Amino acid sequence: MTTTDRIPVNADPAVAPDAIAAPGEPVAPASVDERQARQVAEAAREADWRKPSFGKELFLGRLRMDLIDPLPEPDADGAARAAEFLAKLGDFASTVDGARIEREARIPDEVLAGLADLKAFGMKIDERYGGLGLSNLDYCRALMLIGSANPSIGALLSAHQSIGVPQPLKLFGNDEQKQKFLPRLAGGEVSAFLLTEPDVGSDPARLSTVATPVDGGYRLDGVKLWATNGTLATLLVVMAQVPKSEGHRGGITAFVVDADSPGVTIERRNAFLGLRGLENSVTRFHDVFVPAENVIGREGLGLKIALTTLNTGRLSLPAMCVGAGKWCLAVARQWAAERVQWGLPVARHEAVAKKIAFIAATTYGLEAMLDLCCLLADDERNDIRIEAALVKLYGSEMAWLMADELIQIRGGRGYETAESLAARGERAINAEQILRDLRINRIFEGSTEIMHLFIAREAVDAHLSVAGDIIDPQATLRRKARAGAKAGAFYARWLPTLTVGKGQNPAAFGEYGPLAAHARYVERASRKLARETFYAMARWQGKLERKQGFLGRLVDIGAELFAMSAACVRARAELSGPDGAAGQELADLFCRQARARAEALFAQLWDNTDALDTRAARRVVDGRYAFVEKGVLPVPEEGAWVAPWVPGPSTVEDVRRRYR
Ligand SMILES: Cc1cc2nc3c(=O)[nH]c(=O)nc-3n(C[C@H](O)[C@H](O)[C@H](O)COP(=O)(O)OP(=O)(O)OC[C@H]3O[C@@H](n4cnc5c(N)ncnc54)[C@H](O)[C@@H]3O)c2cc1C
């Protein structure tokens, strides 16, 4: 079969999207219904919980501080080597002209070469393959540091190592693949991760890039959108559909693809609201031969690889958010002390003071959460899928709020560009750039909406595994009856554990000193969260998965409780250090702020406008409220909202970039 004889492609044998491409014709969007899309996502889940999970227990109403306290000890040798590297990276970062990257929308070649010389492209690659073998903790610290020179550099290094070739190979690659590819990447070649397509965003079931089995490998055809590092990368992880056929189980599969293979064209470099230095591409594959030995794992495992990779890969994004928080705090502290209005430094006006306190406490709490997740990931004794997802979700949302508050604290200067400030003789503070750069974190590597659903799914897994068949319309009566018995036994044991707990004992958690009251609150709130989840399941049953407002709040409460737990553990661990007392104060403040947010979310669980909003959105889309849009120019009508891709060879000039 030639690649022009396209056939329908399957994400999963149960799913049959009809993405058929005739030569020269645009590819029709795959028609994948909601059930099929969910099946694909469900099949990609790690079904087992082989290790304990603090997050899972928290959502079940069990505060297991013993899983996170004491904090796992980092390996001393590794930490010493990392400290040396971080010192060199810090020196290097201070030589980088971040403003030039912003101005020229490009990370200069010499910066990339300097990073390669430092082995920054091999931070997460084992030493035996030429990398530095940094722990997750040190890797995140490195990203935070270099990202403070310009966030595009952090994004480049993170996309290269956290989702690009090194991480999936580390987890799923064979020895041969590791030996072949990892030394190249540790030496400075760049990698990228290509899942998204014009018609595939959050929903991978619609994937239409095809890898057709041929003699010795596969022929790859498709167009991938928004690949970070795509213009620079020489090695790509590409997700493609392998059609099911004799000898091929088919399904979405991950491949390592050499970007210099014939048929790969970098068609565009995309430009964005922020991260102007990002090297982000539209990449076309036309009849690209990929050898069979470049399949990562096996056919059909692609999405599972992507999801598992993200379990720890997700930590790099909140690292950048913590870095942003630290920077916002430094600016807020200095500026608000110096700027005098209405007879006082603006820091002394309560409205501004509250913003400063929010930035300080949130940065402390967020860093506590991130460091804890990194240490748990390095220690490998815990399942961190929920915790890593929570810190990604929370970090991206909180960093955005912190940057927004900083702009407000800076007043008009917050809205002015660094270049313009400098031209007037003022300090070149790029707060508006940081806000723009941070915005994407709420969208990529799992949008906030998708993270809510992902975490909610994991959080209710214990319920679904005992009672799933009761609410599954497809389950037979026999399965429902069996599930009924199983659920009865589970809930008879579990529900009574939610009524009383340690958090009601005024002397409990005394080891946290002045923070004990916060630990007690988390314990009580965790049981309340579990009770609310149970009520919601009993009330809505299978329809609960559609109650996204409710689920989002459940998850956000879980994030606040996890953050409070992490802050208490951090403050306790650092108590004897030089900043022990100051850390306690910030942990206390953070917990008070987080508790207020959690309480507001609890109140909104049952008292909200969710149903009205859902109905109103339907009416908006139906045009009932179109009259409200009158009075401004209409939005442009030219061009498709989503441009279909046309199979065949590229018709545009290749815009790839090589830095040496
Ligand atoms: C700067 C940048 C860099 C990127 N880098 C990469 C990369 O390196 N590799 C890569 O493969 N991709 C990359 N992406 C793509 C990115 O991961 C996607 O943008 C993201 O997955 C969201 O997909 P989408 O934009 O198509 O939004 P859509 O999926 O179209 O979603 C639109 C909106 O609907 C919401 N939504 C969608 N489905 C649901 C649902 N079931 N329930 C509730 N809400 C829902 C979304 O949250 C969002 O708010 C990048 C994108 C950008 C902009």
XYZ file of C-alpha atoms and ligand atoms in Angstrom:
713
model
C 0.000 0.000 0.000
C 1.332 3.439 -0.822
C 0.836 6.296 1.548
C -1.535 7.935 -0.863
C -4.001 5.073 -0.338
C -5.003 6.345 3.073
C -7.089 4.198 5.295
C -9.101 5.058 8.365
C -6.892 5.295 11.387
C -7.617 4.110 14.886
C -6.476 5.491 18.197
C -7.761 2.314 19.656
C -9.308 -0.649 17.902
C -12.592 0.303 19.602
C -12.452 3.769 18.109
C -12.804 4.349 14.425
C -12.275 7.971 13.414
C -12.749 8.350 9.675
C -9.765 10.591 8.933
C -9.385 9.596 5.312
C -7.125 11.717 3.199
C -7.358 11.662 -0.550
C -4.217 12.979 -2.273
C -4.295 16.747 -2.575
C -7.571 16.964 -0.669
C -7.813 18.459 2.815
C -8.029 15.830 5.527
C -11.548 15.706 6.918
C -11.636 16.039 10.696
C -11.971 12.660 12.351
C -15.500 12.125 13.595
C -14.899 10.956 17.120
C -17.811 11.126 19.503
C -17.548 11.976 23.186
C -17.676 8.351 24.298
C -14.872 7.357 21.930
C -12.723 10.300 22.995
C -13.155 9.273 26.623
C -12.347 5.651 25.807
C -9.052 6.686 24.272
C -8.157 8.801 27.309
C -9.228 6.022 29.646
C -7.144 3.439 27.803
C -4.084 5.671 28.201
C -4.476 5.904 31.980
C -2.170 4.050 34.287
C -4.825 1.784 35.730
C -2.804 0.467 38.674
C -1.722 2.157 41.860
C 1.392 0.199 42.715
C 2.780 2.779 45.130
C 1.161 4.874 47.839
C -0.190 8.267 46.840
C -0.632 11.187 49.215
C -2.994 12.863 46.748
C -5.216 9.830 46.290
C -5.502 9.381 50.049
C -6.260 13.074 50.536
C -9.245 12.895 48.198
C -10.428 9.794 50.077
C -10.462 11.735 53.332
C -7.227 10.314 54.714
C -4.472 12.805 55.523
C -1.333 10.675 55.319
C 1.354 13.119 56.512
C 3.598 10.094 57.033
C 3.904 9.829 53.231
C 5.403 13.312 52.915
C 6.994 13.985 56.284
C 9.902 13.680 56.880
C 10.859 14.843 53.415
C 12.900 12.298 51.467
C 16.650 13.076 51.729
C 18.322 14.012 48.423
C 21.390 11.970 47.500
C 24.371 13.866 48.982
C 26.890 13.178 46.155
C 24.388 14.097 43.494
C 23.439 17.277 45.354
C 27.099 18.342 45.620
C 27.676 17.820 41.893
C 24.460 19.655 41.130
C 25.500 22.584 43.317
C 28.658 22.985 41.215
C 26.624 22.918 38.031
C 24.049 25.361 39.380
C 26.812 27.797 40.300
C 28.182 27.674 36.743
C 24.717 27.954 35.271
C 24.003 30.954 37.477
C 27.167 32.680 36.231
C 26.192 31.924 32.679
C 22.589 33.094 33.189
C 23.823 36.449 34.422
C 25.612 36.978 31.078
C 22.487 36.318 28.997
C 20.799 39.394 27.572
C 17.143 38.527 28.185
C 15.964 41.822 26.701
C 17.722 41.012 23.437
C 15.862 37.688 23.240
C 12.600 39.554 23.734
C 13.542 42.227 21.178
C 14.839 39.866 18.501
C 12.365 37.059 19.305
C 15.251 34.631 19.171
C 17.671 32.988 21.556
C 21.087 33.819 20.081
C 23.280 30.972 18.805
C 25.976 31.760 21.338
C 23.514 31.320 24.203
C 22.480 27.925 22.855
C 26.134 26.964 22.366
C 26.993 28.140 25.879
C 24.179 26.032 27.302
C 25.397 23.036 25.327
C 28.945 23.537 26.633
C 27.575 23.518 30.162
C 25.714 20.287 29.330
C 22.425 21.983 30.079
C 20.829 19.912 27.311
C 21.778 16.801 29.266
C 20.634 17.846 32.724
C 18.104 15.040 32.922
C 20.094 12.486 30.955
C 22.013 9.796 32.861
C 25.754 10.270 33.188
C 26.369 6.978 31.373
C 24.893 8.593 28.244
C 26.905 11.769 28.621
C 24.403 13.759 30.655
C 24.533 15.258 34.124
C 21.943 12.944 35.669
C 20.432 15.678 37.830
C 17.656 14.822 40.249
C 14.222 16.296 39.579
C 14.852 18.756 42.397
C 18.104 20.093 40.936
C 16.771 20.029 37.406
C 13.814 22.188 38.455
C 16.151 24.564 40.285
C 18.260 24.850 37.154
C 15.212 25.626 35.003
C 14.085 28.248 37.497
C 17.499 29.870 37.426
C 18.079 29.957 33.692
C 14.403 30.814 33.109
C 14.938 33.964 35.128
C 17.347 35.174 32.414
C 14.538 34.738 29.908
C 11.580 32.349 30.258
C 11.962 31.180 26.642
C 15.239 29.503 27.600
C 13.515 27.633 30.412
C 10.756 26.590 28.010
C 13.323 25.377 25.474
C 15.261 23.259 27.960
C 12.109 21.941 29.552
C 10.415 20.939 26.285
C 13.692 19.303 25.223
C 14.123 17.161 28.345
C 10.785 16.885 30.108
C 8.608 15.955 27.147
C 11.140 15.655 24.300
C 13.112 12.494 23.536
C 15.102 12.039 26.807
C 12.195 11.451 29.212
C 10.118 8.952 27.181
C 13.313 7.057 26.345
C 14.329 7.024 29.982
C 10.989 5.481 30.933
C 10.146 3.323 27.933
C 13.176 3.199 25.605
C 15.386 0.139 25.148
C 19.172 0.158 25.662
C 19.882 0.431 21.977
C 17.699 3.519 21.627
C 19.231 5.128 24.686
C 22.756 4.516 23.435
C 21.909 5.783 19.991
C 20.044 8.973 20.842
C 20.800 10.157 24.357
C 24.502 11.059 23.872
C 23.528 13.236 20.894
C 20.990 15.075 23.022
C 23.247 15.417 26.035
C 25.826 16.954 23.699
C 23.548 19.774 22.627
C 21.224 18.491 19.932
C 17.681 19.654 20.610
C 14.537 17.537 20.791
C 10.822 18.243 20.601
C 7.541 16.494 21.349
C 4.905 16.466 18.592
C 1.394 15.467 19.544
C -0.772 18.475 18.692
C -2.282 18.798 15.207
C -4.615 21.371 13.688
C -7.542 19.190 14.727
C -5.996 17.656 17.829
C -5.655 19.740 20.939
C -6.858 18.355 24.226
C -8.466 15.376 22.531
C -5.890 12.952 21.103
C -8.526 10.576 19.710
C -8.747 12.847 16.662
C -5.103 12.283 15.744
C -4.699 12.038 11.993
C -0.946 11.690 11.487
C -0.525 8.176 10.146
C 2.395 5.762 10.434
C 1.756 3.104 7.821
C 3.740 -0.132 8.274
C 6.153 -0.768 5.393
C 9.141 -3.044 4.948
C 11.543 -2.405 7.856
C 9.516 0.343 9.489
C 6.803 2.895 8.864
C 5.932 5.740 6.503
C 4.873 8.822 8.366
C 2.400 11.369 6.981
C 0.795 14.266 8.726
C 1.126 17.818 9.955
C 1.978 18.683 13.537
C 1.172 22.057 15.055
C 2.866 24.131 17.774
C 5.881 21.907 18.428
C 8.062 23.762 20.910
C 11.698 23.559 19.721
C 10.371 22.230 16.403
C 12.467 24.610 14.282
C 15.670 23.746 16.158
C 15.190 20.086 16.928
C 17.090 17.281 15.274
C 15.325 14.467 17.147
C 11.563 14.388 17.565
C 9.065 12.327 19.519
C 6.132 12.015 17.135
C 2.733 10.600 18.032
C 1.042 8.904 15.092
C -1.742 6.450 14.424
C -0.674 3.016 13.224
C -3.580 1.409 11.377
C -4.545 -1.987 12.681
C -3.560 -4.749 10.274
C -2.226 -8.274 10.337
C 0.787 -8.370 12.637
C 0.108 -4.809 13.818
C -2.015 -4.160 16.884
C -2.202 -0.525 15.762
C -3.170 2.544 17.798
C -1.444 5.751 18.738
C 2.281 5.092 18.804
C 5.328 7.131 19.843
C 8.274 7.275 17.427
C 11.699 8.846 17.581
C 12.077 10.628 14.260
C 15.275 12.137 12.917
C 14.264 15.647 11.867
C 16.785 15.501 9.006
C 14.967 12.541 7.399
C 13.801 13.190 3.841
C 10.179 14.329 3.839
C 10.334 16.350 7.074
C 9.669 20.044 6.452
C 9.571 22.770 9.071
C 6.917 24.887 7.411
C 6.547 27.716 9.859
C 7.845 29.217 13.025
C 4.845 30.368 15.092
C 4.690 33.579 17.104
C 2.776 34.093 20.347
C 1.515 36.506 22.987
C 4.585 35.721 25.078
C 7.650 33.478 25.086
C 8.886 35.360 22.062
C 12.121 33.399 21.938
C 10.250 30.112 21.585
C 11.262 28.067 18.526
C 7.835 26.635 17.855
C 6.948 24.999 14.546
C 4.452 23.638 12.106
C 6.118 20.418 10.959
C 5.066 18.382 7.944
C 5.814 14.708 7.435
C 5.436 13.464 3.887
C 6.357 9.852 3.175
C 8.965 9.944 5.928
C 10.578 6.562 6.538
C 10.966 5.728 10.229
C 12.798 2.486 11.042
C 10.889 -0.050 13.139
C 13.525 0.174 15.870
C 12.475 3.788 16.494
C 9.134 2.804 18.014
C 9.195 3.731 21.704
C 7.724 0.936 23.805
C 5.411 -0.754 21.361
C 2.589 0.045 18.973
C -0.474 1.452 20.684
C 1.408 2.641 23.747
C 1.862 6.236 22.575
C -0.626 8.003 24.804
C 0.320 5.980 27.841
C 3.927 7.010 27.200
C 2.877 10.646 26.857
C 0.878 10.559 30.090
C 3.510 8.720 32.109
C 6.206 11.021 30.770
C 4.169 13.954 31.984
C 3.915 12.561 35.526
C 7.360 13.922 36.300
C 7.701 16.000 33.115
C 4.971 18.259 34.440
C 7.203 19.435 37.272
C 9.309 21.680 35.087
C 6.426 24.024 34.295
C 5.629 24.881 37.934
C 9.372 25.329 38.463
C 9.153 28.229 36.028
C 6.101 29.482 37.924
C 7.964 29.418 41.247
C 10.790 31.331 39.550
C 8.276 33.924 38.360
C 6.858 34.229 41.896
C 10.329 34.853 43.327
C 11.000 37.532 40.745
C 7.611 39.206 41.320
C 8.328 39.257 45.051
C 11.739 40.851 44.591
C 10.289 43.588 42.389
C 7.280 44.160 44.648
C 9.475 44.430 47.750
C 11.843 46.998 46.294
C 9.372 49.054 44.318
C 6.623 49.232 46.919
C 9.073 50.431 49.555
C 10.406 53.184 47.316
C 7.308 54.465 45.566
C 5.583 57.079 47.731
C 1.981 58.161 47.052
C -0.481 59.883 49.359
C 2.276 60.403 51.897
C 3.245 56.751 52.286
C 5.266 54.107 50.469
C 2.628 52.192 48.495
C 3.534 49.025 50.451
C 1.937 50.683 53.485
C -1.457 51.125 51.827
C -3.488 48.102 52.844
C -4.803 47.359 49.354
C -1.232 47.067 48.070
C 0.025 45.342 51.216
C -2.458 42.527 50.654
C -1.066 41.950 47.187
C 2.509 41.848 48.457
C 1.519 39.407 51.182
C -0.256 37.234 48.613
C 2.836 37.095 46.390
C 5.175 36.317 49.308
C 2.996 33.618 50.854
C 2.061 32.031 47.545
C 5.651 31.827 46.363
C 6.572 30.144 49.641
C 3.676 27.670 49.433
C 4.200 26.937 45.754
C 7.894 26.269 46.236
C 7.057 23.960 49.154
C 4.709 22.022 46.883
C 7.181 21.847 44.014
C 10.141 20.776 46.147
C 8.024 18.144 47.845
C 6.876 16.757 44.481
C 10.454 16.708 43.193
C 11.731 14.913 46.288
C 8.906 12.386 46.053
C 9.677 11.872 42.352
C 13.384 11.364 43.079
C 12.679 9.023 45.959
C 10.457 6.880 43.697
C 8.570 5.344 46.621
C 5.351 7.201 45.919
C 2.973 7.513 43.004
C 3.019 11.234 42.271
C 0.629 11.487 39.353
C -1.948 13.458 41.364
C 0.583 15.639 43.186
C 2.476 16.574 39.997
C -0.777 17.403 38.243
C -1.913 19.484 41.227
C 1.291 21.500 41.301
C 1.088 22.116 37.537
C -2.511 23.269 37.837
C -1.983 25.349 40.972
C 1.373 26.759 39.891
C 0.142 27.956 36.516
C -2.959 29.590 37.996
C -1.189 31.181 40.960
C 1.787 32.476 38.996
C -0.602 34.218 36.632
C -2.353 35.878 39.572
C 0.961 36.880 41.141
C 2.199 38.519 37.943
C -1.127 40.295 37.534
C -0.939 41.615 41.094
C 2.630 42.766 40.510
C 1.483 44.792 37.519
C -1.155 46.409 39.694
C 1.409 47.198 42.392
C 3.616 48.808 39.759
C 0.684 50.899 38.467
C 1.251 52.402 35.010
C 4.838 51.204 35.055
C 3.570 47.648 35.298
C 1.928 48.054 31.908
C 4.963 49.708 30.297
C 7.602 47.640 28.518
C 11.090 47.321 29.978
C 12.552 48.949 26.880
C 10.274 51.946 27.183
C 11.027 52.299 30.909
C 14.768 52.170 30.212
C 14.446 54.732 27.414
C 12.955 57.133 29.981
C 15.848 56.455 32.332
C 14.008 54.085 34.669
C 14.799 50.558 35.731
C 14.021 48.031 32.977
C 11.468 45.893 34.833
C 9.668 43.618 32.383
C 6.554 42.801 34.427
C 4.266 42.944 31.390
C 6.513 40.449 29.599
C 6.439 38.051 32.550
C 2.638 38.209 32.560
C 2.537 37.437 28.842
C 5.125 34.679 29.177
C 3.214 33.016 32.004
C -0.156 32.933 30.268
C 0.551 29.822 28.208
C 1.184 27.718 31.321
C -2.566 27.544 31.887
C -2.993 26.059 28.411
C -0.137 23.716 27.497
C 0.949 20.447 29.071
C -2.704 19.970 30.025
C -4.983 23.006 30.139
C -6.516 23.939 33.477
C -9.841 22.475 32.357
C -8.231 19.194 31.324
C -6.123 19.050 34.507
C -9.325 19.408 36.531
C -10.811 16.430 34.712
C -7.605 14.408 34.862
C -7.169 14.922 38.598
C -10.864 14.379 39.307
C -10.703 11.089 37.412
C -7.733 9.936 39.480
C -9.336 11.215 42.674
C -12.511 9.195 42.190
C -10.697 6.106 40.959
C -11.268 4.198 44.189
C -15.015 4.805 43.817
C -15.088 3.863 40.156
C -13.167 0.678 40.788
C -15.767 -0.524 43.279
C -18.920 1.148 41.988
C -18.108 1.991 38.358
C -20.293 -0.750 36.930
C -23.321 0.465 38.871
C -23.304 3.746 37.002
C -22.035 2.380 33.673
C -25.019 2.279 31.294
C -23.219 -0.393 29.259
C -22.731 -2.786 32.191
C -24.852 -5.957 32.275
C -27.236 -6.599 35.162
C -24.912 -9.290 36.420
C -21.962 -6.864 36.528
C -24.124 -4.250 38.218
C -25.183 -6.756 40.879
C -21.583 -7.784 41.520
C -20.537 -4.140 41.746
C -23.430 -3.438 44.140
C -22.148 -6.053 46.567
C -18.554 -4.827 46.269
C -19.573 -1.196 46.726
C -21.734 -2.053 49.731
C -18.771 -3.629 51.495
C -16.420 -0.758 50.585
C -18.742 2.044 51.672
C -19.755 0.262 54.887
C -16.094 0.373 55.876
C -15.140 3.724 54.393
C -18.033 6.079 55.203
C -17.713 5.823 59.010
C -14.038 6.848 58.718
C -15.189 10.226 57.375
C -17.121 11.299 60.440
C -14.380 11.571 63.051
C -10.651 12.043 62.751
C -7.458 13.388 64.199
C -8.259 16.928 63.095
C -10.932 17.153 65.775
C -8.413 16.557 68.545
C -7.081 19.992 69.642
C -3.746 18.431 70.616
C -3.178 16.601 67.320
C -0.297 17.422 64.947
C 1.638 19.085 67.767
C 4.869 18.358 65.882
C 3.978 21.283 63.600
C 4.056 23.734 66.490
C 2.149 26.910 65.646
C 1.105 25.341 62.354
C -0.650 22.403 64.007
C -4.042 24.081 63.662
C -3.526 24.172 59.898
C -2.685 20.467 59.761
C -5.830 19.775 61.784
C -7.858 21.869 59.355
C -6.431 19.941 56.397
C -7.397 16.653 58.070
C -10.968 17.805 58.680
C -11.287 19.402 55.253
C -9.973 16.282 53.556
C -12.756 14.215 55.148
C -15.288 16.858 54.186
C -13.960 16.802 50.612
C -14.400 13.028 50.520
C -17.935 13.297 51.905
C -18.867 15.915 49.303
C -17.438 13.680 46.586
C -19.547 10.803 47.856
C -22.731 12.931 47.979
C -22.066 14.117 44.460
C -21.562 10.572 43.206
C -24.742 9.435 44.917
C -26.675 12.387 43.520
C -25.412 12.501 39.949
C -23.972 9.012 39.479
C -22.623 8.671 35.900
C -23.600 12.280 35.152
C -20.993 13.510 37.636
C -18.361 13.448 34.885
C -20.302 16.240 33.169
C -20.429 18.433 36.279
C -17.203 20.194 35.439
C -17.864 23.200 37.668
C -18.307 20.935 40.677
C -15.356 18.713 39.798
C -13.121 21.725 39.188
C -13.884 23.048 42.672
C -13.267 19.644 44.264
C -9.872 19.549 42.614
C -9.070 23.142 43.526
C -9.883 22.391 47.171
C -7.573 19.371 46.951
C -4.843 21.626 45.538
C -5.207 24.076 48.436
C -5.081 21.242 50.970
C -2.036 19.695 49.343
C -0.342 23.092 49.244
C -1.105 23.673 52.952
C 0.306 20.252 53.844
C 3.462 20.955 51.845
C 3.896 24.371 53.488
C 3.596 22.840 56.982
C 6.133 20.132 56.132
C 8.555 22.653 54.643
C 8.321 25.000 57.625
C 8.934 22.120 60.010
C 11.914 20.813 58.000
C 13.512 24.266 57.821
C 12.719 25.319 61.379
C 16.277 24.989 62.668
C 17.733 26.780 59.617
C 18.651 30.469 59.413
C 15.206 31.444 58.086
C 13.258 29.015 60.258
C 11.170 31.584 62.121
C 10.477 33.640 58.988
C 9.486 30.447 57.178
C 6.993 29.621 59.930
C 5.403 33.040 59.549
C 5.037 32.658 55.802
C 3.712 29.105 56.122
C 1.146 30.352 58.607
C 0.113 33.210 56.337
C -0.049 30.945 53.331
C -2.213 28.411 55.184
C -4.603 31.133 56.329
C -4.966 32.464 52.791
C -5.313 28.953 51.353
C -7.926 28.049 53.966
C -10.006 31.093 53.059
C -9.876 30.053 49.397
C -10.769 26.445 50.253
C -13.727 27.569 52.370
C -15.028 29.764 49.555
C -14.757 26.809 47.193
C -16.598 24.538 49.635
C -19.380 27.108 49.863
C -19.653 27.246 46.080
C -19.827 23.478 45.673
C -23.588 23.518 46.101
C -24.328 27.209 45.785
C -23.340 28.355 42.325
C -24.621 29.262 38.877
C -23.232 26.201 37.081
C -26.541 24.997 35.648
C -27.548 28.508 34.610
C -24.151 29.099 33.048
C -24.360 25.881 31.054
C -27.786 26.848 29.749
C -26.656 30.395 29.004
C -23.630 29.151 27.051
C -25.898 27.004 24.916
C -28.058 30.056 24.263
C -25.014 32.178 23.442
C -23.896 29.594 20.920
C -27.428 29.380 19.496
C -27.325 33.140 18.880
C -30.063 34.174 21.338
C -27.814 36.797 22.906
C -26.148 37.995 19.703
C -27.774 41.418 20.225
C -25.241 42.060 22.989
C -22.437 41.969 20.391
C -23.835 44.978 18.512
C -21.897 48.257 18.549
C -18.441 47.021 17.563
C -16.979 45.900 14.260
C -17.701 42.260 13.457
C -14.928 39.705 13.902
C -13.188 38.845 10.611
C -14.901 36.201 8.546
C -12.055 35.243 6.250
C -10.222 32.012 6.959
C -11.239 28.826 8.691
C -11.279 28.590 12.483
C -9.231 25.409 12.118
C -7.431 25.040 8.798
C -7.487 21.454 7.573
C -4.156 20.076 6.429
C -3.631 18.861 2.920
C -1.530 15.712 2.490
C 1.375 15.688 0.093
C 4.846 17.187 -0.186
C 5.486 20.563 1.310
C 5.041 23.584 -0.918
C 6.829 26.095 1.278
C 10.426 26.804 2.179
C 11.874 24.908 5.126
C 12.551 27.286 8.042
C 14.597 25.011 10.252
C 17.397 26.539 12.291
C 20.653 24.910 13.358
C 22.740 26.709 15.933
C 26.027 24.998 15.202
C 3.201 28.145 22.834
C 2.687 26.763 22.684
C 3.557 25.697 22.807
C 3.099 24.392 22.642
N 3.994 23.354 22.657
C 3.559 22.106 22.297
C 4.494 21.038 22.102
O 5.694 21.185 22.302
N 4.023 19.842 21.664
C 2.686 19.619 21.442
O 2.327 18.513 21.059
N 1.776 20.619 21.636
C 2.177 21.838 22.042
N 1.272 22.860 22.213
C -0.149 22.579 22.100
C -0.849 22.633 23.444
O -0.499 21.506 24.197
C -2.353 22.760 23.166
O -2.571 24.105 22.820
C -3.199 22.348 24.330
O -3.143 20.963 24.471
C -4.649 22.761 24.151
O -5.124 22.332 22.936
P -5.854 23.373 21.964
O -5.062 24.619 21.947
O -6.109 22.725 20.672
O -7.211 23.675 22.704
P -8.576 22.879 22.556
O -8.366 21.439 22.898
O -9.219 23.211 21.275
O -9.413 23.511 23.745
C -10.039 24.794 23.676
C -10.617 25.096 25.057
O -11.559 24.098 25.437
C -11.161 23.470 26.664
N -11.522 22.052 26.575
C -11.163 21.154 25.633
N -11.667 19.962 25.906
C -12.370 20.085 27.056
C -13.139 19.186 27.856
N -13.277 17.909 27.555
N -13.695 19.662 28.970
C -13.542 20.959 29.347
N -12.839 21.853 28.629
C -12.271 21.416 27.494
C -9.674 23.689 26.757
O -9.202 23.632 28.083
C -9.551 25.083 26.164
O -9.892 26.027 27.138
C 1.717 24.166 22.394
C 0.838 25.242 22.294
C 1.312 26.527 22.416
C 0.341 27.660 22.240
